[in-house]
Amino acid sequence: MSNELKFFFEVTQRLSSSLQLDRSLKSCFDYLEQQLPIDGMYINLFRQESEEIQMVAHADRQGGQLLDRRIALTPQMCDALNNGERPPILILNYIDMDSVTHHVMSQLLPKVKSLILLKMHCDDFHLGVVGFYSYKEQSFRARHADMLQSLHQPFAMVTAFNLQGRNLLAEKAQLEAENRTLRRSMGSRDDVIGANSGLKQVMEQVEAIAPLDSTVLIQGETGCGKEVIANAIHTRSARAHKPFIKVNCGAIPDTLIDSELFGYEKGAFTGAEKRKQGYFEQANGGTIFLDELGELPLSAQVRLLRVLQSRTIVRVGGVEPVELDIRIVAATHRDLQEMMKEGTFREDLWYRLSVFPIAIPPLRHRRQDVPLLVHHLLEQFLGRFNLDRLPSIAPEQLAKLQNYNWPGNVRELVNAVERAMIQSRGAPLQFDFLGPVEVAESLPMTSNQTIVIDPSRATDQLVSLDMMTAKYIEHALRVTGGKIHGQGGAAEKLDIHPNTLRSRMKKLGIL
């Protein structure tokens, strides 16, 4: 093997010895300083888009370094680097022989007196240069340049691959930072539609209870967003980065409730070939969300009560208790107090669960949230329907959505918007398939603390007394955030006993 081939082989082997550019450059320098009169070497990139020179790596007797030092260039300097007249290898025994090099080196390595610049090209793109420098003037001869002549491509390829790797790492770091920001933002009110309007009072309760570990009971009609509120509690808590396990209690057959909730040991029953964690263990360290809690049979309610009291479970077929560090959030659309009277829900479990009850008003009690929810849903459906822009909705159609009673709450609204998008075929959305809409509400006037409906502001079109009473009760519920009994509740504001109000609400179809 000739000396030239040995030299080429040794340098390329050292260049590829590490995925870290600083290490491979240092290895090259250790060899090259024995062959050439150099005190160091570096890699500079030509950033044409930003008109800069960027030093990305440097090596000398002290070691190798990854750098990000940038020097701004004038447009004339960029033109000089782009005009194709600069040779692929350039000897500068006096730095001021080249104006661009003098400008750059006076700021990056001011002690350098002489240089050999090896130009790097990758896919016909001027990538930058490898500089081999000396602190003495007139250090280099033509034979030194001849030795380096064959190294254009190896340096260019290694530099390009390393830059690609650094870019990927930077993108990964950026994604991780964005992910952290997203997680933090999930703790803000913006992730709950209506947080500053129809759900304002609910979200104030969420903000108050989330940092604590107290058990929470969420009550509200089917489809009104109980899971959204449960998730909001979790994401605002210290357990935000731990599991959030949702359990639909009504979907578990009675015979499987124990094994699903608490898990089982190997051999506990036929088919139990290995130990399985139940939902409670899966949520350990985080939050378990027990949706449709009112569907649990009494036998399961007893075992849930023990979990609430001791924060331990026993797997099916096991004897040793398993300790849990867990927060419990429960939800139901059923009237648990009525169920207690009927004997279908345990009173002691009710008191354990209702440490901090949150009542979510139905969508018909927060009609101001409907446009926000519709816009949010349209944005969600854009990708599914391969649309470039949001479909339009005529004002009268939006008014129809706001005046509709929404017995299925947000869940029904989701279905309605999706159905309208399927039927629209690019035209403005129509919601004619909805049932009868409500009569528009009269605008309330406020005088101090008293709400007065002013008949002089109404039209000559009259509605039934029941309809008017229902509207007034609905407005009271809106004002109180859906709260019926207790201080600040609708019953107190309407000066009526809570049981009487509930009875009237049932009669009017509000409950």
XYZ file of C-alpha atoms in Angstrom:
511
model
C 0.000 0.000 0.000
C 1.404 3.392 -0.992
C 1.982 6.163 1.526
C -0.875 8.168 -0.003
C -3.308 5.274 0.479
C -2.078 4.653 4.018
C -2.602 8.340 4.815
C -6.084 8.343 3.284
C -7.046 5.113 5.054
C -5.826 6.316 8.454
C -7.616 9.667 8.265
C -10.921 8.206 7.031
C -10.778 5.476 9.670
C -10.305 8.068 12.399
C -13.058 10.263 10.941
C -15.504 7.379 11.175
C -14.305 6.198 14.597
C -17.067 8.016 16.494
C -20.562 9.339 15.964
C -19.478 12.442 17.889
C -17.860 14.951 15.524
C -15.672 16.440 18.252
C -14.195 13.027 19.074
C -13.554 12.003 15.477
C -12.010 15.414 14.727
C -9.702 15.114 17.746
C -8.640 11.649 16.605
C -7.834 13.060 13.148
C -5.852 15.915 14.654
C -3.774 13.531 16.786
C -2.676 11.782 13.607
C -2.399 14.800 11.304
C -0.206 16.847 13.631
C 2.414 14.123 13.136
C 2.202 14.569 9.355
C 1.633 18.330 9.047
C 2.859 21.466 10.859
C -0.553 22.219 12.386
C -1.620 23.528 15.787
C -5.299 22.767 15.314
C -8.156 22.183 12.917
C -11.813 23.141 12.671
C -14.952 22.751 10.595
C -16.844 25.837 9.451
C -20.207 25.771 7.692
C -21.394 28.319 5.167
C -24.973 29.268 6.118
C -26.063 30.964 2.921
C -29.686 31.447 4.009
C -28.659 33.469 7.078
C -25.428 34.882 5.544
C -23.236 33.446 8.297
C -20.211 31.296 8.906
C -20.827 28.771 11.687
C -17.966 27.004 13.446
C -19.369 23.618 14.506
C -16.284 21.704 15.662
C -12.693 22.372 16.701
C -9.761 20.200 17.787
C -6.267 20.938 19.078
C -3.890 19.484 21.656
C -6.313 20.395 24.431
C -9.128 18.245 22.998
C -12.133 18.340 20.688
C -15.187 20.576 20.993
C -18.618 20.862 19.465
C -19.379 24.541 18.917
C -22.016 26.881 17.605
C -20.142 30.117 16.973
C -21.509 32.292 14.191
C -19.969 35.168 12.258
C -22.144 37.393 10.073
C -21.054 37.964 6.475
C -21.707 40.861 4.147
C -23.573 40.186 0.875
C -20.300 40.761 -0.981
C -18.579 38.065 1.098
C -21.415 35.625 0.356
C -21.053 36.356 -3.350
C -17.313 35.679 -3.111
C -17.980 32.269 -1.531
C -20.643 31.440 -4.117
C -18.980 32.528 -7.343
C -17.149 29.216 -7.858
C -13.772 30.879 -8.351
C -12.333 29.765 -5.012
C -10.147 26.656 -5.460
C -11.060 23.359 -3.733
C -7.973 23.692 -1.549
C -6.397 27.009 -0.601
C -3.099 27.790 1.139
C -3.035 31.061 3.079
C 0.374 31.661 4.625
C -0.819 35.134 5.611
C -4.418 35.400 6.842
C -4.974 38.842 5.330
C -4.383 37.381 1.865
C -8.122 36.565 1.775
C -10.665 39.137 3.018
C -13.396 36.622 3.949
C -11.001 34.397 5.893
C -9.438 37.385 7.643
C -12.907 38.640 8.652
C -13.908 35.247 10.073
C -10.654 34.167 11.722
C -10.034 37.525 13.385
C -13.170 36.813 15.421
C -12.980 33.042 15.848
C -9.258 32.285 16.140
C -7.364 35.592 16.130
C -3.942 34.000 16.901
C -3.901 31.943 13.701
C -1.237 33.080 11.207
C -1.473 30.569 8.363
C -4.096 28.172 7.031
C -4.974 25.437 4.594
C -8.672 25.511 3.687
C -10.222 22.308 2.334
C -13.532 22.987 0.628
C -16.434 20.583 1.365
C -19.152 19.823 -1.182
C -22.137 17.526 -0.663
C -24.596 16.898 -3.515
C -23.176 19.901 -5.410
C -23.842 22.049 -2.376
C -21.105 24.191 -0.820
C -21.181 22.855 2.734
C -18.220 24.769 4.167
C -14.505 24.229 4.837
C -12.142 22.223 6.995
C -9.388 24.501 8.246
C -5.911 23.273 9.222
C -4.080 26.089 10.971
C -0.748 27.121 12.441
C 0.179 29.907 14.836
C 3.218 30.625 12.619
C 3.273 32.460 9.321
C 4.360 30.671 6.140
C 3.912 27.217 7.705
C 2.455 25.407 4.704
C 3.809 24.240 1.349
C 2.197 22.767 -1.756
C 3.080 19.223 -0.656
C 0.968 19.689 2.479
C -2.010 20.661 0.358
C -1.374 17.674 -1.924
C -1.587 15.327 1.072
C -5.013 16.727 2.046
C -6.385 16.881 -1.500
C -8.071 13.459 -1.333
C -9.965 14.227 1.882
C -12.675 16.511 0.436
C -15.313 13.791 0.251
C -14.667 11.979 3.570
C -14.824 15.230 5.546
C -17.941 16.375 3.669
C -19.784 13.094 4.226
C -18.922 12.813 7.923
C -19.846 16.451 8.514
C -23.155 16.089 6.659
C -24.130 12.954 8.590
C -23.198 14.533 11.897
C -25.177 17.653 11.073
C -28.182 15.523 10.198
C -27.839 13.751 13.529
C -27.537 17.054 15.381
C -30.608 18.365 13.588
C -32.560 15.268 14.582
C -31.457 15.667 18.185
C -32.427 19.333 18.092
C -35.833 18.431 16.652
C -36.233 15.771 19.348
C -35.351 18.296 22.047
C -37.786 20.781 20.528
C -40.548 18.166 20.447
C -39.859 17.276 24.066
C -39.978 20.954 25.019
C -43.227 21.383 23.102
C -44.579 18.288 24.824
C -43.691 19.717 28.226
C -45.322 23.003 27.274
C -48.398 21.139 26.080
C -48.603 19.210 29.333
C -48.310 22.435 31.293
C -50.938 24.067 29.120
C -53.279 21.168 29.814
C -53.366 22.556 33.309
C -54.822 25.816 32.047
C -58.487 26.602 31.629
C -58.193 26.749 27.861
C -58.498 22.967 27.427
C -62.090 22.940 28.748
C -64.537 24.530 26.319
C -66.686 26.966 28.266
C -64.234 27.328 31.152
C -64.701 31.079 31.134
C -68.425 31.069 30.398
C -70.971 28.332 31.096
C -68.562 26.172 33.096
C -66.861 29.025 34.924
C -68.168 28.085 38.361
C -67.388 24.412 37.750
C -63.819 25.254 36.757
C -63.390 27.415 39.840
C -64.260 24.321 41.864
C -61.831 22.255 39.788
C -59.007 24.732 40.398
C -59.725 24.645 44.135
C -59.825 20.857 44.547
C -57.259 19.707 41.949
C -54.082 20.332 44.034
C -55.550 18.329 46.921
C -56.003 14.559 47.086
C -59.622 14.634 48.214
C -62.180 12.330 46.626
C -64.437 14.122 44.135
C -67.963 13.243 43.030
C -69.040 14.704 39.679
C -72.760 14.799 38.980
C -74.499 15.666 35.752
C -76.684 14.367 32.980
C -75.440 11.823 30.481
C -73.198 13.410 27.858
C -72.617 16.706 29.676
C -68.824 16.285 29.962
C -68.126 14.540 33.266
C -65.018 12.819 31.888
C -63.654 16.164 30.651
C -63.971 17.617 34.153
C -62.421 14.504 35.726
C -59.477 14.787 33.344
C -59.171 18.504 34.144
C -58.878 17.652 37.847
C -56.172 15.084 37.081
C -54.104 17.317 34.783
C -54.107 20.136 37.330
C -52.969 17.876 40.153
C -49.539 16.715 41.278
C -50.454 13.366 39.695
C -50.709 14.860 36.195
C -47.872 12.737 34.776
C -49.161 9.550 36.382
C -51.883 7.235 35.020
C -55.456 8.410 34.503
C -57.577 5.269 34.330
C -61.222 5.538 33.289
C -63.613 2.791 34.367
C -67.179 2.608 33.071
C -68.814 0.837 35.993
C -72.017 0.295 34.047
C -70.213 -1.655 31.319
C -68.742 -4.333 33.613
C -70.872 -7.472 34.136
C -71.652 -8.161 37.805
C -69.694 -11.425 37.722
C -66.506 -9.670 36.556
C -66.571 -6.538 38.704
C -64.158 -7.806 41.383
C -61.571 -9.174 38.949
C -61.762 -6.066 36.728
C -61.508 -3.544 39.555
C -59.151 -5.353 41.928
C -57.346 -7.882 39.706
C -56.725 -11.545 40.438
C -53.974 -13.973 41.400
C -52.732 -16.836 39.262
C -55.031 -19.831 39.710
C -57.820 -17.786 41.307
C -60.279 -19.374 38.853
C -60.274 -21.416 35.679
C -58.371 -19.510 33.016
C -56.411 -17.341 35.470
C -53.033 -18.455 34.145
C -51.129 -15.481 35.552
C -51.610 -12.592 37.933
C -53.503 -9.647 36.489
C -53.646 -6.094 37.803
C -57.082 -4.570 38.160
C -58.007 -1.000 37.307
C -57.120 0.242 40.788
C -53.554 -1.103 40.589
C -53.160 0.219 37.044
C -54.012 3.675 38.366
C -51.587 3.445 41.304
C -49.803 6.764 41.755
C -52.373 8.512 39.594
C -56.130 8.933 39.358
C -58.914 6.417 38.847
C -62.121 7.779 37.329
C -65.156 5.681 38.230
C -67.775 6.715 35.693
C -71.442 5.726 36.109
C -70.810 4.852 39.737
C -74.534 4.525 40.393
C -74.586 1.341 38.299
C -72.448 -0.604 40.800
C -74.352 -3.355 42.631
C -74.500 -3.194 46.430
C -71.930 -5.997 46.805
C -69.366 -4.001 44.818
C -70.249 -0.837 46.725
C -69.158 -2.552 49.976
C -65.732 -3.368 48.546
C -65.353 0.115 47.078
C -66.102 1.558 50.516
C -63.218 -0.488 51.958
C -60.879 0.899 49.302
C -61.921 4.447 50.154
C -61.369 3.792 53.870
C -58.062 1.909 53.765
C -56.573 2.709 50.325
C -55.836 -1.010 49.934
C -57.241 -3.760 47.734
C -57.075 -7.549 47.806
C -56.866 -9.334 44.480
C -59.360 -12.098 43.740
C -57.794 -15.315 45.042
C -55.300 -13.387 47.173
C -54.969 -12.750 50.884
C -52.332 -10.037 51.112
C -53.592 -6.444 50.901
C -52.036 -4.262 48.203
C -51.461 -0.677 49.293
C -52.454 2.057 46.870
C -51.398 5.668 46.415
C -54.376 6.789 44.428
C -56.922 9.525 43.941
C -60.540 8.606 43.309
C -62.833 10.698 41.135
C -66.342 9.314 40.681
C -69.192 10.414 38.435
C -72.835 9.604 37.921
C -75.902 10.868 36.096
C -78.178 9.290 38.669
C -79.667 10.874 41.804
C -77.675 9.018 44.461
C -79.673 10.540 47.308
C -82.867 9.192 45.769
C -81.151 5.823 45.339
C -80.256 5.862 49.048
C -83.927 6.293 49.885
C -84.721 3.362 47.605
C -82.004 1.255 49.239
C -79.979 0.793 46.043
C -77.024 2.948 47.094
C -75.161 2.781 50.397
C -75.426 5.833 52.611
C -71.924 5.358 54.077
C -70.461 5.187 50.564
C -72.313 8.386 49.639
C -70.722 10.271 52.532
C -67.273 8.940 51.610
C -67.666 9.956 47.983
C -69.339 13.319 48.361
C -66.433 15.025 50.117
C -66.408 17.564 47.289
C -69.363 17.289 44.889
C -69.259 19.096 41.545
C -72.478 19.555 39.574
C -72.091 20.047 35.816
C -74.959 21.999 34.263
C -76.524 20.444 31.157
C -75.892 22.073 27.803
C -79.357 23.672 27.720
C -78.339 25.656 30.820
C -75.190 27.005 29.190
C -76.290 27.812 25.666
C -73.568 30.451 25.369
C -71.065 27.580 25.106
C -72.699 26.085 22.000
C -70.851 28.286 19.411
C -67.516 27.566 21.148
C -68.198 23.838 21.167
C -69.285 23.858 17.523
C -66.107 25.670 16.437
C -63.991 23.223 18.460
C -65.758 20.236 16.892
C -65.373 21.608 13.368
C -61.627 21.958 13.928
C -61.492 18.376 15.200
C -63.391 17.051 12.178
C -61.268 18.907 9.587
C -58.721 16.124 9.281
C -61.294 13.332 9.335
C -63.185 14.871 6.423
C -60.022 15.976 4.551
C -61.117 19.615 4.494
C -58.818 22.591 3.964
C -60.983 25.088 5.826
C -63.795 25.198 8.344
C -67.319 24.781 6.930
C -69.557 27.817 7.230
C -72.707 28.019 9.350
C -75.429 30.572 8.668
C -76.422 32.723 11.674
C -79.941 31.272 11.698
C -78.507 27.750 11.844
C -76.252 28.674 14.751
C -79.262 30.220 16.500
C -81.111 26.949 15.972
C -78.289 25.105 17.720
C -78.338 27.536 20.629
C -82.104 27.308 21.063
C -82.317 23.528 20.787
C -82.913 21.717 24.098
C -80.040 19.166 23.716
C -81.452 16.287 25.763
C -78.287 14.335 24.903
C -76.060 17.282 25.866
C -72.574 17.622 24.343
C -72.615 14.043 23.090
C -75.694 14.821 20.994
C -74.076 18.035 19.736
C -71.030 16.057 18.564
C -73.267 13.704 16.598
C -75.277 16.600 15.152
C -72.189 18.449 13.897
C -70.707 15.294 12.390
C -74.002 14.436 10.689
C -74.308 17.961 9.274
C -70.769 17.769 7.879
C -71.520 14.437 6.209
C -74.669 15.837 4.611
C -73.253 19.238 3.638
C -70.797 18.106 0.923
C -68.995 21.427 1.123
C -72.109 23.598 1.424
C -72.934 25.624 4.564
C -73.983 23.342 7.403
C -77.697 22.736 7.953
C -79.287 21.352 11.115
C -82.873 20.887 9.927
C -82.842 17.295 11.193
C -82.912 18.491 14.814
C -86.132 18.273 16.786
C -88.231 21.280 17.877
C -86.231 24.178 19.252
C -86.947 26.108 22.399
C -88.717 29.473 22.347
C -86.021 32.137 22.592
C -85.459 33.346 26.102
C -86.388 36.825 27.209
C -83.451 38.939 28.217
C -83.289 39.274 32.005
C -82.740 42.638 33.604
C -80.864 42.843 36.873
C -81.628 45.236 39.662
C -79.234 44.872 42.574
C -79.560 41.172 43.528
C -83.070 40.657 42.105
C -83.723 39.237 38.632
C -86.772 40.769 36.989
C -88.392 39.755 33.710
C -89.663 42.950 32.138
C -92.944 42.231 30.226
C -92.608 45.495 28.276
C -89.600 44.019 26.479
C -91.471 40.886 25.392
C -93.289 40.436 22.079
C -97.059 39.960 21.772
C -96.461 36.261 21.217
C -97.275 34.559 24.522
C -95.990 31.238 25.781
C -97.478 28.927 28.362
C -96.939 29.633 32.045
C -95.100 26.312 32.399
C -92.738 27.325 29.588
C -92.090 30.682 31.231
C -91.536 29.038 34.624
C -89.137 26.553 33.069
C -87.177 29.370 31.422
C -86.947 31.241 34.709
C -85.724 28.156 36.581
C -83.193 27.436 33.818
C -81.886 30.975 34.094
C -81.543 30.580 37.865
C -79.590 27.376 37.325
C -77.343 29.171 34.838
C -76.634 31.894 37.368
C -75.793 29.333 40.068
C -73.799 27.053 37.783
C -76.328 24.233 38.157
C -76.308 24.288 41.960
C -79.774 23.634 43.403
C -79.503 23.366 47.169
C -77.270 25.021 49.748
C -75.952 28.545 50.054
C -75.980 30.363 46.724
C -78.078 27.628 45.108
C -81.054 28.135 42.822
C -83.545 27.206 45.570
C -82.178 29.914 47.853
C -82.211 32.532 45.087
C -85.775 31.618 44.086
C -86.870 31.512 47.742
C -88.239 27.984 47.442
C -87.510 24.736 49.278
C -84.970 22.589 47.363
C -87.307 19.559 47.323
C -90.132 21.694 45.941
C -87.804 23.070 43.270
C -86.634 19.581 42.305
C -90.234 18.396 42.089
C -91.156 21.330 39.867
C -88.086 20.771 37.687
C -89.068 17.126 37.169
C -92.592 18.150 36.246
C -91.268 20.681 33.714
C -88.765 18.227 32.241
C -85.701 20.136 33.417
C -84.273 17.208 35.419
